[in-house]
Coordinates of C-alpha atoms in Angstrom, one line a residue:
X287 CA 23.4 -17.6 22.0
X288 CA 25.1 -18.4 18.8
X289 CA 26.0 -15.7 16.4
X290 CA 25.3 -15.8 12.7
X291 CA 27.7 -14.8 10.0
X292 CA 26.5 -13.7 6.6
X293 CA 29.3 -14.0 4.1
X294 CA 30.3 -14.5 0.4
X295 CA 28.2 -11.7 -0.9
X296 CA 27.7 -7.9 -0.6
X297 CA 26.1 -6.2 2.3
X298 CA 24.3 -3.0 1.1
X299 CA 23.8 -1.2 4.4
X300 CA 21.7 1.8 3.1
X301 CA 23.7 3.7 5.8
X302 CA 25.9 6.3 4.0
X303 CA 28.5 6.1 6.8
X304 CA 29.4 2.6 5.5
X305 CA 27.9 2.1 2.0
X306 CA 28.8 -1.5 1.5
X307 CA 30.6 -4.3 3.4
X308 CA 31.7 -7.9 2.8
X309 CA 30.0 -9.5 5.8
X310 CA 27.5 -9.1 8.6
X311 CA 27.1 -10.7 12.0
X312 CA 23.8 -11.0 14.0
X313 CA 23.3 -12.0 17.6
X314 CA 19.7 -12.8 18.6
X315 CA 17.4 -10.3 17.0
X316 CA 19.9 -7.6 16.3
X317 CA 22.9 -6.8 14.1
X318 CA 26.2 -7.2 16.0
X319 CA 28.6 -6.0 13.3
X320 CA 29.1 -5.1 9.7
X321 CA 32.5 -4.9 7.9
X322 CA 35.2 -6.8 6.2
X323 CA 35.1 -10.6 6.1
X324 CA 38.1 -11.2 8.3
X325 CA 36.9 -8.9 11.1
X326 CA 33.4 -10.2 11.0
X327 CA 34.6 -13.8 11.0
X328 CA 36.5 -13.1 14.2
X329 CA 33.5 -11.3 15.7
X330 CA 31.2 -14.2 14.9
X331 CA 33.5 -16.7 16.6
X332 CA 34.4 -20.3 15.6
X333 CA 31.0 -21.8 16.6
X334 CA 28.8 -19.4 14.7
X335 CA 26.1 -20.2 12.2
X336 CA 27.2 -19.4 8.7
X337 CA 24.9 -18.2 5.9
X338 CA 26.5 -18.4 2.4
X339 CA 25.0 -15.5 0.4
X340 CA 26.2 -17.1 -2.8
X341 CA 27.2 -13.8 -4.4
X342 CA 23.9 -12.2 -3.5
X343 CA 23.3 -8.9 -1.8
X344 CA 21.9 -8.4 1.7
X345 CA 19.7 -5.3 2.2
X346 CA 17.6 -4.0 5.0
X347 CA 14.1 -5.6 4.9
X348 CA 11.5 -3.9 2.8
X349 CA 8.9 -1.8 4.6
X350 CA 5.7 -1.5 2.6
X351 CA 4.3 1.8 3.9
X352 CA 0.8 1.6 2.5
X353 CA -1.3 -1.4 1.9
X354 CA -4.4 -3.1 3.3
X355 CA -2.9 -6.4 4.5
X356 CA -5.8 -7.2 6.8
X357 CA -8.3 -6.6 4.0
X358 CA -6.2 -8.6 1.6
X359 CA -6.3 -11.5 4.0
X360 CA -10.1 -11.5 3.6
X361 CA -9.8 -11.2 -0.2
X362 CA -7.8 -14.5 -0.2
X363 CA -11.0 -16.4 0.3
X364 CA -12.8 -14.6 -2.6
X365 CA -12.6 -14.8 -6.4
X366 CA -9.5 -13.0 -8.0
X367 CA -10.6 -11.1 -11.1
X368 CA -7.3 -9.3 -11.9
X369 CA -6.6 -11.5 -14.9
X370 CA -10.0 -11.2 -16.6
X371 CA -10.0 -9.5 -20.0
X372 CA -13.6 -9.8 -20.9
X373 CA -16.9 -9.6 -19.0
X374 CA -17.5 -13.2 -20.0
X375 CA -14.3 -14.2 -18.1
X376 CA -15.4 -12.2 -15.1
X377 CA -18.8 -14.1 -15.1
X378 CA -17.1 -17.5 -15.6
X379 CA -14.6 -16.9 -12.8
X380 CA -17.3 -15.9 -10.4
X381 CA -19.5 -18.9 -11.4
X382 CA -16.6 -21.3 -10.7
X383 CA -15.9 -19.6 -7.4
X384 CA -19.6 -19.7 -6.4
X385 CA -19.7 -23.5 -7.1
X386 CA -17.0 -24.1 -4.5
X387 CA -18.0 -21.5 -2.0
X388 CA -20.7 -21.7 0.7
X389 CA -20.5 -18.0 1.5
X390 CA -24.0 -16.4 1.2
X391 CA -22.5 -13.5 -0.8
X392 CA -20.3 -14.2 -3.8
X393 CA -17.4 -11.7 -3.8
X394 CA -14.8 -11.0 -6.4
X395 CA -11.9 -8.6 -6.0
X396 CA -9.3 -6.8 -8.3
X397 CA -11.8 -6.3 -11.1
X398 CA -9.9 -4.1 -13.6
X399 CA -12.1 -2.5 -16.3
X400 CA -8.9 -1.2 -18.0
X401 CA -8.2 -4.8 -19.2
X402 CA -11.7 -5.4 -20.6
X403 CA -11.9 -5.8 -24.4
X404 CA -15.7 -5.4 -24.4
X405 CA -15.7 -1.6 -24.7
X406 CA -18.2 -1.1 -21.9
X407 CA -18.5 -1.3 -18.1
X408 CA -19.9 -4.4 -16.4
X409 CA -23.5 -4.0 -15.0
X410 CA -25.9 -5.7 -12.6
X411 CA -27.4 -7.6 -15.6
X412 CA -24.0 -9.2 -16.3
X413 CA -23.6 -10.2 -12.7
X414 CA -27.1 -11.6 -12.7
X415 CA -25.7 -14.3 -15.0
X416 CA -23.6 -15.5 -12.1
X417 CA -26.5 -15.9 -9.8
X418 CA -30.0 -14.5 -9.5
X419 CA -30.5 -16.0 -6.1
X420 CA -27.3 -15.1 -4.3
X421 CA -25.9 -11.6 -3.9
X422 CA -22.9 -11.0 -6.1
X423 CA -20.5 -8.1 -5.4
X424 CA -17.2 -7.4 -7.2
X425 CA -14.7 -4.9 -5.9
X426 CA -12.9 -2.7 -8.4
X427 CA -9.1 -2.9 -8.4
X428 CA -8.9 0.7 -7.0
X429 CA -11.1 -0.4 -4.0
X430 CA -13.0 2.8 -4.6
X431 CA -15.9 1.2 -6.6
X432 CA -18.0 -1.9 -6.4
X433 CA -20.5 -3.5 -8.7
X434 CA -23.5 -5.5 -7.5
X435 CA -26.1 -7.8 -9.1
X436 CA -29.8 -7.3 -8.7
X437 CA -30.0 -9.6 -5.7
X438 CA -27.2 -7.8 -3.9
X439 CA -28.8 -4.4 -4.5
X440 CA -32.0 -5.7 -2.9
X441 CA -30.0 -7.3 -0.1
X442 CA -28.3 -3.9 0.6
X443 CA -31.6 -2.0 0.4
X444 CA -30.5 0.0 -2.6
X445 CA -33.3 1.0 -5.1
X446 CA -34.4 3.7 -7.5
X447 CA -35.3 6.0 -4.6
X448 CA -32.1 5.6 -2.6
X449 CA -30.3 8.9 -2.6
X450 CA -26.5 9.4 -3.1
X451 CA -24.7 9.6 0.2
X452 CA -22.4 12.5 0.8
X453 CA -19.2 11.8 -1.1
X454 CA -20.6 8.9 -3.1
X455 CA -22.6 8.0 -6.2
X456 CA -25.2 5.3 -6.8
X457 CA -25.2 5.1 -10.6
X458 CA -28.6 4.8 -12.2
X459 CA -29.8 4.2 -15.8
X460 CA -32.1 6.3 -17.9
X461 CA -35.1 4.7 -16.1
X462 CA -33.7 5.7 -12.7
X463 CA -32.8 2.1 -11.8
X464 CA -29.4 1.3 -10.2
X465 CA -26.9 0.0 -12.7
X466 CA -25.1 -1.9 -9.9
X467 CA -22.2 0.5 -9.7
X468 CA -21.4 2.2 -6.4
X469 CA -18.7 4.9 -6.0
X470 CA -16.8 5.8 -2.9
X471 CA -18.9 6.3 0.2
X472 CA -21.9 4.6 -1.5
X473 CA -19.7 1.5 -1.6
X474 CA -17.9 2.0 1.7
X475 CA -21.3 2.2 3.4
X476 CA -22.1 -1.5 2.5
X477 CA -18.5 -2.9 2.5
X478 CA -18.8 -4.3 6.0
X479 CA -21.9 -6.3 5.0
X480 CA -20.2 -8.7 2.7
X481 CA -19.8 -11.4 5.3
X482 CA -16.7 -11.9 7.4
X483 CA -14.8 -15.1 8.1
X484 CA -15.0 -16.5 11.6
X485 CA -12.1 -15.4 13.8
X486 CA -10.3 -18.8 13.6
X487 CA -10.4 -18.9 9.9
X488 CA -9.3 -15.3 9.7
X489 CA -6.1 -16.0 11.7
X490 CA -5.1 -18.6 9.1
X491 CA -6.0 -16.2 6.2
X492 CA -3.9 -13.5 7.8
X493 CA -1.0 -15.9 8.4
X494 CA -1.0 -16.8 4.8
X495 CA -1.1 -13.2 3.7
X496 CA 1.9 -12.4 5.9
X497 CA 3.8 -15.3 4.4
X498 CA 3.0 -14.0 0.8
X499 CA 4.4 -10.6 1.8
X500 CA 7.5 -12.2 3.3
X501 CA 8.2 -14.0 0.0
X502 CA 8.6 -10.5 -1.5
X503 CA 11.2 -9.5 1.0
X504 CA 8.8 -7.5 3.1
X505 CA 9.6 -7.3 6.8
X506 CA 7.3 -4.5 7.8
X507 CA 4.0 -2.9 6.7
X508 CA 1.8 0.0 7.3
X509 CA -1.7 -1.5 7.2
X510 CA -3.7 1.5 6.3
X511 CA -7.4 1.6 7.2
X512 CA -8.2 -0.8 10.0
X513 CA -12.0 -1.1 9.7
X514 CA -12.3 -1.1 5.9
X515 CA -12.6 -4.9 6.2
X516 CA -15.5 -4.5 8.5
X517 CA -14.1 -6.4 11.6
X518 CA -11.4 -4.3 13.2
X519 CA -11.5 -6.1 16.6
X520 CA -11.1 -9.5 14.9
X521 CA -8.2 -8.1 12.8
X522 CA -6.4 -6.6 15.8
X523 CA -6.9 -9.8 17.8
X524 CA -5.6 -11.9 15.0
X525 CA -2.4 -9.9 14.6
X526 CA -1.8 -10.1 18.4
X527 CA -2.5 -13.8 18.4
X528 CA 0.0 -14.4 15.6
X529 CA 2.5 -12.3 17.5
X530 CA 1.9 -14.2 20.8
X531 CA 2.3 -17.5 19.0
X532 CA 5.5 -16.4 17.3
X533 CA 4.0 -16.7 13.8
X534 CA 3.9 -13.0 12.9
X535 CA 6.9 -12.7 10.6
X536 CA 6.8 -8.9 10.2
X537 CA 6.3 -5.7 12.0
X538 CA 2.8 -4.1 11.5
X539 CA 2.0 -0.4 12.0
X540 CA -1.8 0.0 11.9
X541 CA -3.7 3.1 11.0
X542 CA -7.4 2.9 11.7
X543 CA -10.5 4.7 10.3
X544 CA -11.4 7.6 12.5
X545 CA -14.4 6.0 14.2
X546 CA -12.4 2.9 15.0
X547 CA -9.4 4.9 16.2
X548 CA -11.5 7.1 18.4
X549 CA -13.2 4.1 19.9
X550 CA -9.9 2.3 20.6
X551 CA -8.2 5.4 21.9
X552 CA -4.5 4.4 21.5
X553 CA -2.0 6.6 23.2
X554 CA 0.4 8.7 20.9
X555 CA 3.6 6.7 20.4
X556 CA 7.1 8.0 20.5
X557 CA 8.7 5.2 18.4
X558 CA 7.8 1.7 17.2
X559 CA 11.0 0.1 18.4
X560 CA 11.0 -3.7 18.1
X561 CA 7.2 -4.0 18.5
X562 CA 5.5 -6.4 16.1
X563 CA 2.0 -4.8 16.2
X564 CA 1.3 -1.2 16.9
X565 CA -2.0 0.8 16.4
X566 CA -0.2 4.0 15.8
X567 CA -2.2 6.2 13.4
X568 CA -5.5 7.3 11.9
X569 CA -6.4 6.9 8.2
X570 CA -8.3 9.6 6.4
X571 CA -9.6 9.8 2.9
X572 CA -10.0 13.0 0.8
X573 CA -10.8 11.8 -2.7
X574 CA -10.9 8.6 -4.8
X575 CA -8.8 7.4 -7.8
X576 CA -8.0 8.9 -11.2
X577 CA -8.7 5.8 -13.2
X578 CA -12.3 5.8 -11.8
X579 CA -12.5 9.6 -12.2
X580 CA -13.3 10.0 -8.5
X581 CA -10.0 11.8 -7.7
X582 CA -10.4 15.6 -7.0
X583 CA -8.6 17.6 -9.7
X584 CA -7.9 21.3 -10.0
X585 CA -8.6 21.2 -13.8
X586 CA -11.2 19.0 -15.5
X587 CA -10.6 15.5 -16.7
X588 CA -9.4 15.4 -20.3
X589 CA -12.4 13.3 -21.4
X590 CA -15.0 15.2 -19.3
X591 CA -14.5 18.9 -19.5
X592 CA -17.4 19.4 -17.1
X593 CA -16.0 17.2 -14.3
X594 CA -13.1 17.7 -11.9
X595 CA -14.1 15.1 -9.5
X596 CA -14.8 16.2 -5.9
X597 CA -13.6 15.9 -2.4
X598 CA -15.4 13.2 -0.4
X599 CA -15.1 15.3 2.8
X600 CA -16.3 18.7 3.8
X601 CA -13.2 20.9 3.7
X602 CA -14.0 22.7 7.0
X603 CA -14.8 19.5 8.8
X604 CA -11.6 17.9 7.4
X605 CA -9.5 20.8 8.6
X606 CA -11.0 20.6 12.1
X607 CA -10.3 16.8 12.1
X608 CA -6.7 17.3 11.0
X609 CA -6.1 19.9 13.7
X610 CA -7.7 17.7 16.4
X611 CA -5.5 14.7 15.6
X612 CA -2.4 16.7 15.2
X613 CA -2.9 18.6 18.5
X614 CA -3.3 15.2 20.2
X615 CA 0.0 14.0 18.7
X616 CA -1.5 11.3 16.6
X617 CA 0.0 10.2 13.3
X618 CA -2.2 10.6 10.2
X619 CA -2.0 8.8 6.9
X620 CA -4.2 10.7 4.4
X621 CA -5.3 9.5 1.0
X622 CA -5.0 12.1 -1.8
X623 CA -4.6 11.3 -5.5
X624 CA -5.7 14.5 -7.4
X625 CA -4.0 17.8 -7.1
X626 CA -7.1 19.4 -5.6
X627 CA -7.1 16.7 -2.9
X628 CA -3.4 17.2 -2.3
X629 CA -4.0 21.0 -2.0
X630 CA -6.8 20.4 0.6
X631 CA -4.5 18.1 2.7
X632 CA -1.5 20.6 2.6
X633 CA -3.8 23.5 3.5
X634 CA -5.3 21.6 6.4
X635 CA -1.8 20.8 7.7
X636 CA -0.7 24.3 7.3
X637 CA -3.7 25.7 9.2
X638 CA -3.1 23.1 11.9
X639 CA 0.4 24.5 12.4
X640 CA 2.2 21.3 11.2
X641 CA 5.9 21.9 10.7
X642 CA 8.8 19.6 10.1
X643 CA 10.6 18.7 13.3
X644 CA 12.0 15.7 15.1
X645 CA 8.9 15.8 17.4
X646 CA 6.5 15.7 14.4
X647 CA 4.1 12.8 14.2
X648 CA 5.4 12.4 10.6
X649 CA 2.1 12.5 8.9
X650 CA 1.9 10.7 5.5
X651 CA 0.3 11.9 2.3
X652 CA -0.7 8.6 0.6
X653 CA -0.5 8.3 -3.2
X654 CA 0.3 12.0 -3.8
X655 CA -0.2 11.1 -7.5
X656 CA -0.6 14.6 -9.0
X657 CA 1.6 16.7 -6.8
X658 CA 2.9 19.9 -8.4
X659 CA 6.4 21.1 -7.6
X660 CA 5.2 23.9 -5.4
X661 CA 3.0 21.5 -3.5
X662 CA 6.1 19.2 -2.9
X663 CA 8.0 22.2 -1.5
X664 CA 5.1 22.9 0.9
X665 CA 5.0 19.2 1.9
X666 CA 8.7 19.4 2.7
X667 CA 8.2 22.5 4.8
X668 CA 5.4 20.9 6.8
X669 CA 7.5 17.8 7.4
X670 CA 5.0 15.5 5.7
X671 CA 6.1 12.3 4.1
X672 CA 4.6 11.5 0.6
X673 CA 4.2 7.9 -0.3
X674 CA 4.0 7.4 -4.1
X675 CA 2.1 4.5 -5.8
X676 CA 4.5 4.5 -8.8
X677 CA 2.9 1.3 -10.2
X678 CA 0.1 3.7 -11.4
X679 CA 2.5 4.5 -14.2
X680 CA 2.8 0.9 -15.5
X681 CA -0.7 -0.2 -14.9
X682 CA -2.8 2.9 -15.8
X683 CA -0.3 5.4 -17.3
X684 CA -1.5 4.8 -20.8
X685 CA -5.1 5.4 -20.0
X686 CA -4.1 8.5 -17.9
X687 CA -2.4 9.8 -21.0
X688 CA -5.1 8.9 -23.6
X689 CA -8.3 9.4 -21.5
X690 CA -8.1 10.9 -18.0
X691 CA -5.4 13.5 -17.9
X692 CA -3.9 14.0 -21.3
X693 CA -0.1 14.0 -22.2
X694 CA 1.1 16.9 -20.0
X695 CA -0.5 16.0 -16.7
X696 CA 0.0 12.2 -17.1
X697 CA 3.8 12.8 -17.6
X698 CA 3.9 14.2 -14.0
X699 CA 2.1 11.5 -12.1
X700 CA 4.0 10.1 -9.1
X701 CA 6.8 12.7 -9.2
X702 CA 9.1 10.7 -6.8
X703 CA 12.2 11.7 -8.7
X704 CA 11.4 15.4 -8.1
X705 CA 10.9 14.7 -4.4
X706 CA 14.3 12.9 -4.3
X707 CA 16.0 15.8 -6.1
X708 CA 14.7 18.4 -3.5
X709 CA 15.7 16.2 -0.6
X710 CA 12.2 15.4 0.5
X711 CA 11.9 12.0 2.2
X712 CA 9.4 9.8 0.5
X713 CA 8.3 6.2 0.3
X714 CA 6.9 3.8 -2.3
X715 CA 4.0 1.4 -2.0
X716 CA 1.7 -0.9 -4.0
X717 CA -1.5 -0.7 -2.0
X718 CA -2.3 -4.4 -1.9
X719 CA -4.9 -5.7 -2.6
X720 CA -5.1 -3.1 -5.4
X721 CA -1.9 -4.8 -6.8
X722 CA 0.1 -7.7 -5.6
X723 CA 2.8 -6.9 -3.0
X724 CA 5.7 -7.0 -5.4
X725 CA 8.2 -4.5 -4.1
X726 CA 10.8 -5.2 -6.7
X727 CA 8.4 -4.3 -9.5
X728 CA 7.5 -1.1 -7.6
X729 CA 11.2 -0.2 -7.4
X730 CA 11.6 -1.0 -11.1
X731 CA 8.7 1.3 -12.1
X732 CA 9.8 4.2 -9.9
X733 CA 13.2 4.1 -11.6
X734 CA 12.1 3.4 -15.2
X735 CA 8.5 4.9 -15.4
X736 CA 7.5 2.6 -18.3
X737 CA 3.8 2.0 -19.1
X738 CA 2.2 -1.3 -20.3
X739 CA 2.5 0.0 -23.9
X740 CA 6.2 0.7 -23.4
X741 CA 6.0 4.5 -23.2
X742 CA 8.1 6.4 -20.7
X743 CA 6.1 8.9 -18.7
X744 CA 8.1 11.9 -17.4
X745 CA 11.6 10.3 -17.8
X746 CA 13.1 13.3 -15.8
X747 CA 11.0 12.2 -12.8
X748 CA 12.5 8.8 -12.4
X749 CA 14.1 7.9 -9.1
X750 CA 17.7 6.7 -8.8
X751 CA 17.9 3.0 -8.0
X752 CA 19.5 3.8 -4.6
X753 CA 16.7 6.3 -3.9
X754 CA 14.0 3.8 -4.8
X755 CA 15.5 1.2 -2.4
X756 CA 15.8 3.8 0.3
X757 CA 12.1 4.5 -0.1
X758 CA 11.5 0.9 1.1
X759 CA 14.2 0.9 3.7
X760 CA 15.8 3.9 5.4
X761 CA 13.2 6.4 4.5
X762 CA 10.3 4.0 5.2
X763 CA 11.6 3.6 8.7
X764 CA 11.0 7.3 9.3
X765 CA 7.2 6.9 8.9
X766 CA 6.8 4.9 12.2
X767 CA 9.7 6.7 14.0
X768 CA 11.7 3.4 13.6
X769 CA 14.9 4.9 12.2
X770 CA 16.8 4.0 15.4
X771 CA 15.8 0.3 15.0
X772 CA 15.3 -0.4 11.3
X773 CA 15.9 0.8 7.8
X774 CA 19.7 0.3 7.6
X775 CA 22.1 -2.5 8.3
X776 CA 23.8 -0.9 11.2
X777 CA 25.2 -2.5 14.4
X778 CA 22.6 -2.4 17.2
X779 CA 19.6 -2.3 14.8
X780 CA 17.1 -5.1 14.4
X781 CA 18.2 -7.9 12.0
X782 CA 15.3 -7.3 9.6
X783 CA 16.9 -8.1 6.3
X784 CA 16.3 -9.4 2.8
X785 CA 18.8 -11.4 0.7
X786 CA 18.6 -10.7 -3.0
X787 CA 20.3 -12.4 -5.9
X788 CA 21.9 -9.1 -7.0
X789 CA 22.5 -5.5 -5.9
X790 CA 19.6 -3.5 -7.3
X791 CA 21.5 -0.2 -6.7
X792 CA 24.2 -1.1 -9.2
X793 CA 22.6 -3.2 -12.0
X794 CA 21.3 -1.7 -15.2
X795 CA 18.0 0.0 -14.3
X796 CA 16.1 -1.9 -17.0
X797 CA 17.0 -5.2 -15.3
X798 CA 15.9 -4.4 -11.8
X799 CA 12.6 -6.4 -12.2
X800 CA 14.6 -9.6 -12.8
X801 CA 15.9 -9.5 -9.2
X802 CA 14.9 -12.5 -7.0
X803 CA 14.3 -12.7 -3.3
X804 CA 16.4 -15.5 -1.8
X805 CA 15.7 -15.1 2.0
X806 CA 13.7 -12.8 4.3
X807 CA 14.9 -12.4 7.9
X808 CA 12.9 -10.8 10.7
X809 CA 14.5 -10.3 14.1
X810 CA 17.3 -12.6 13.1
X811 CA 15.0 -15.5 12.1
X812 CA 14.4 -16.6 8.5
X813 CA 10.8 -16.3 7.7
X814 CA 11.1 -17.0 3.9
X815 CA 13.6 -19.0 1.9
X816 CA 13.4 -19.5 -1.8

């Protein structure tokens, strides 16, 4: 087996025992050596393959620890609305998609009302302009809301007399008729009825989604919420088929919705190792999103003094659920944005006796957007790993400040820098399909904390460039108990790597976003090349 020598660049190991090196050698799927060029050339041997890094920097591959890759694969066949700035553009985009799609239900995704210049929310009447005969459903960028036209409401059996489900809202106008907006569980209850691609088509959609992630330097993901896409068995089969055919260019740690997890009954795992697909955890939800005012807060929203949001679970039932999964040794990834939701999660963990240890399932607190300092200290004590969605700051920070939270609370969102300062392991994520899987932009925002309008929210809460990269590499590996196999460029570990055009840990922080991915390598094989 030929060895491969990576030379003429910088090797950033993310292993503090050897911070940087001149060259790296792989053999098969693993790293054989890291060190000076002369020693590595000798180790590689005269017949080795040589990769000229052209002055770039080789890092451990990025591990995106919270996204919905399997759901995004389905989205790829639908209408993308993330660039629409008016309701008219939304309608026009959907019309064009409908003209080329034979799907019985017209679906759009990444609808972002924060971009709209109309000064109002979209309604079923607007979506009726797309089609009055076919159901039309658009999914909000937060994935916590959806908007339906009149035909879709009829198709889903939603009318004036339909009650709100527990943890959800069916919005109605002054006459008691549905406006078309469904919040949280009201939307989740019908999300699996949008129509699914056939299994063969889905394999190709998933393959394309994986390749898109590879182009961003991503070599591993935590796909959170198997079942949200409405076809968990098809998804799991597709992942395993891509793996069997040698087409799965990343390592996938799956967390399933409770009902799916309980049905599939996976055994608790000890470490992910070199596995490509592992159903290793359960995904729980406690609240919604701040920008939709469905997150559960301890104090009222700035623009609605009578509204704090609410938990979408019964606290006692949630605590029992957490205790049950923890006793069984199963990993949990739990969604919590608001500080009341975060409090509920920490309290449930404390009551379940969760403490930090090497044997811990390393439960994750997903988003953790409004965590207070005292909550972070309790998170550290319990051995939980918070995963921050710092792109909130860029995309919605201005609205958080002006509308939802006010100046003081908005300055503290996604306090990753505070976690770093107290030695609390944390990760970063972009929650695709909420936002594109752009890791470098995520790192840039975590460091700089700049909003769309150019404001800096909480400058003292910025992460160091090294810490932000660690959140996607060495610290990310902890979440799936993979630190013995991934996360650093250390001899013996898997050759999951990304070659960048610069060392993001040493450049000026404001230039991080200009970094380009040149190659992505998984198990020693190049899965993306610019």
